Short mmCIF file of C-alpha atoms and ligand atoms in Angstrom, two decimals:
data_model
loop_
_atom_site.label_atom_id
_atom_site.label_comp_id
_atom_site.label_asym_id
_atom_site.label_seq_id
_atom_site.Cartn_x
_atom_site.Cartn_y
_atom_site.Cartn_z
CA UNK A 1 32.23 33.98 5.14
CA UNK A 2 32.05 34.12 9.14
CA UNK A 3 31.73 37.50 10.59
CA UNK A 4 33.13 38.11 13.95
CA UNK A 5 33.70 41.39 16.06
CA UNK A 6 37.34 42.09 15.97
CA UNK A 7 37.40 43.55 19.98
CA UNK A 8 34.82 42.74 21.92
CA UNK A 9 34.31 45.46 24.78
CA UNK A 10 34.75 43.83 28.01
CA UNK A 11 33.22 45.62 31.50
CA UNK A 12 36.67 45.57 32.81
CA UNK A 13 37.80 48.36 30.27
CA UNK A 14 35.48 50.90 31.97
CA UNK A 15 36.89 53.33 34.21
CA UNK A 16 33.88 54.34 35.61
CA UNK A 17 33.60 57.74 34.38
CA UNK A 18 31.00 57.62 32.14
CA UNK A 19 31.98 60.31 29.02
CA UNK A 20 35.70 58.66 29.02
CA UNK A 21 34.18 54.97 28.84
CA UNK A 22 31.53 56.19 26.36
CA UNK A 23 34.26 57.38 23.99
CA UNK A 24 36.51 54.75 24.45
CA UNK A 25 33.83 52.26 23.19
CA UNK A 26 33.19 54.53 20.41
CA UNK A 27 36.89 54.33 19.17
CA UNK A 28 36.66 50.63 19.40
CA UNK A 29 33.59 50.55 17.61
CA UNK A 30 35.26 52.25 14.71
CA UNK A 31 38.45 50.03 15.06
CA UNK A 32 35.89 47.11 14.55
CA UNK A 33 34.30 48.79 11.37
CA UNK A 34 37.84 49.37 10.10
CA UNK A 35 38.67 45.65 10.61
CA UNK A 36 35.01 44.66 8.90
CA UNK A 37 35.83 46.73 5.77
CA UNK A 38 39.69 45.36 5.44
CA UNK A 39 38.88 41.80 6.15
CA UNK A 40 36.07 42.04 2.93
CA UNK A 41 38.94 43.62 0.92
CA UNK A 42 37.47 47.08 0.60
CA UNK A 43 39.57 49.65 -1.02
CA UNK A 44 41.07 52.52 0.05
CA UNK A 45 38.25 54.60 -0.94
CA UNK A 46 36.21 52.74 1.64
CA UNK A 47 39.12 52.50 4.25
CA UNK A 48 40.60 56.25 4.07
CA UNK A 49 37.26 57.95 5.39
CA UNK A 50 37.06 55.30 8.35
CA UNK A 51 40.86 56.20 9.26
CA UNK A 52 40.42 59.79 9.27
CA UNK A 53 36.94 59.22 11.25
CA UNK A 54 39.07 57.34 13.71
CA UNK A 55 41.64 59.91 13.87
CA UNK A 56 38.96 62.69 14.42
CA UNK A 57 37.68 60.81 17.25
CA UNK A 58 40.68 60.17 18.73
CA UNK A 59 41.76 63.98 18.90
CA UNK A 60 38.30 64.64 20.00
CA UNK A 61 38.74 61.91 22.74
CA UNK A 62 41.92 63.03 23.92
CA UNK A 63 41.23 66.67 24.20
CA UNK A 64 38.00 65.42 26.76
CA UNK A 65 39.99 63.45 28.77
CA UNK A 66 42.77 65.95 28.81
CA UNK A 67 40.87 68.74 29.94
CA UNK A 68 39.41 66.20 32.67
CA UNK A 69 42.97 65.62 33.75
CA UNK A 70 43.96 69.58 34.09
CA UNK A 71 40.94 69.75 35.94
CA UNK A 72 41.71 67.48 38.52
CA UNK A 73 45.73 68.59 38.57
CA UNK A 74 47.00 65.22 37.25
CA UNK A 75 50.40 65.05 38.00
CA UNK A 76 51.46 62.74 35.32
CA UNK A 77 49.57 64.88 32.45
CA UNK A 78 52.37 65.88 30.86
CA UNK A 79 53.74 62.30 30.18
CA UNK A 80 50.07 61.11 29.60
CA UNK A 81 49.56 63.93 26.68
CA UNK A 82 52.88 62.53 25.18
CA UNK A 83 51.38 59.02 25.00
CA UNK A 84 48.45 60.50 22.95
CA UNK A 85 50.79 62.74 20.75
CA UNK A 86 52.30 59.71 20.00
CA UNK A 87 49.26 57.63 18.96
CA UNK A 88 47.78 60.48 16.95
CA UNK A 89 50.91 61.08 14.90
CA UNK A 90 51.18 56.99 14.01
CA UNK A 91 47.65 57.40 13.09
CA UNK A 92 48.34 60.13 10.96
CA UNK A 93 51.03 58.23 9.33
CA UNK A 94 48.99 55.41 8.80
CA UNK A 95 46.74 57.76 6.52
CA UNK A 96 49.25 59.27 4.61
CA UNK A 97 50.73 55.34 3.83
CA UNK A 98 47.43 53.49 3.68
CA UNK A 99 48.35 52.59 -0.43
CA UNK A 100 51.73 51.48 0.46
CA UNK A 101 50.73 49.75 3.26
CA UNK A 102 52.13 46.10 3.79
CA UNK A 103 49.62 44.09 5.61
CA UNK A 104 45.99 45.37 7.27
CA UNK A 105 46.29 42.88 9.86
CA UNK A 106 49.62 44.61 11.61
CA UNK A 107 47.71 48.01 11.65
CA UNK A 108 44.86 46.38 13.00
CA UNK A 109 46.86 44.75 15.67
CA UNK A 110 48.84 47.79 16.64
CA UNK A 111 45.73 49.90 16.93
CA UNK A 112 43.77 46.97 19.32
CA UNK A 113 47.11 46.96 21.39
CA UNK A 114 47.64 50.40 21.85
CA UNK A 115 44.16 51.20 23.03
CA UNK A 116 43.66 48.51 25.20
CA UNK A 117 46.63 48.72 26.81
CA UNK A 118 46.43 52.40 27.05
CA UNK A 119 42.95 52.01 28.45
CA UNK A 120 43.76 49.32 31.22
CA UNK A 121 47.44 50.68 32.12
CA UNK A 122 47.59 54.24 31.47
CA UNK A 123 44.00 55.38 31.82
CA UNK A 124 43.68 53.31 34.94
CA UNK A 125 46.15 55.14 36.84
CA UNK A 126 44.33 58.30 36.68
CA UNK A 127 40.66 56.90 37.25
CA UNK A 128 40.32 56.89 40.88
CA UNK A 129 41.98 60.82 41.30
CA UNK A 130 38.76 61.56 38.72
CA UNK A 131 36.25 60.06 40.31
CA UNK A 132 37.34 61.21 43.69
CA UNK A 133 37.23 64.97 43.01
CA UNK A 134 34.63 64.97 40.61
CA UNK A 135 32.90 62.84 42.71
CA UNK A 136 31.53 60.03 40.08
FE1 FE2 B 1 44.75 58.33 27.70
#
């Protein structure tokens, strides 16, 4: 079977804030692992720990990002946090519903679209403020 990487990281996804970019790449890489194991038809026993890993990584990443945004007094922080909390609730739900889940492709597509849109639209809104205040 031909194996392809689900989401190829593009330099355009970088914000220029090293720790944030590093974590974004890590999250995308975790989604790629999830894709690999789903595509090869692995059972929930394999898939569930990866989803839990993704959830934990997402939590740590959002904490990192939100603490940076607090430091720079990002004016839209509350809305940004809501977007984060919403995704965390959905990720939790995926874990709970894993056994009943219809089509893994739907889950993967949701995660891919959410993350790429969030990084390229929502996160890019704060990038220049953070870089100028933190001198990056
Ligand atoms: Fe974010």
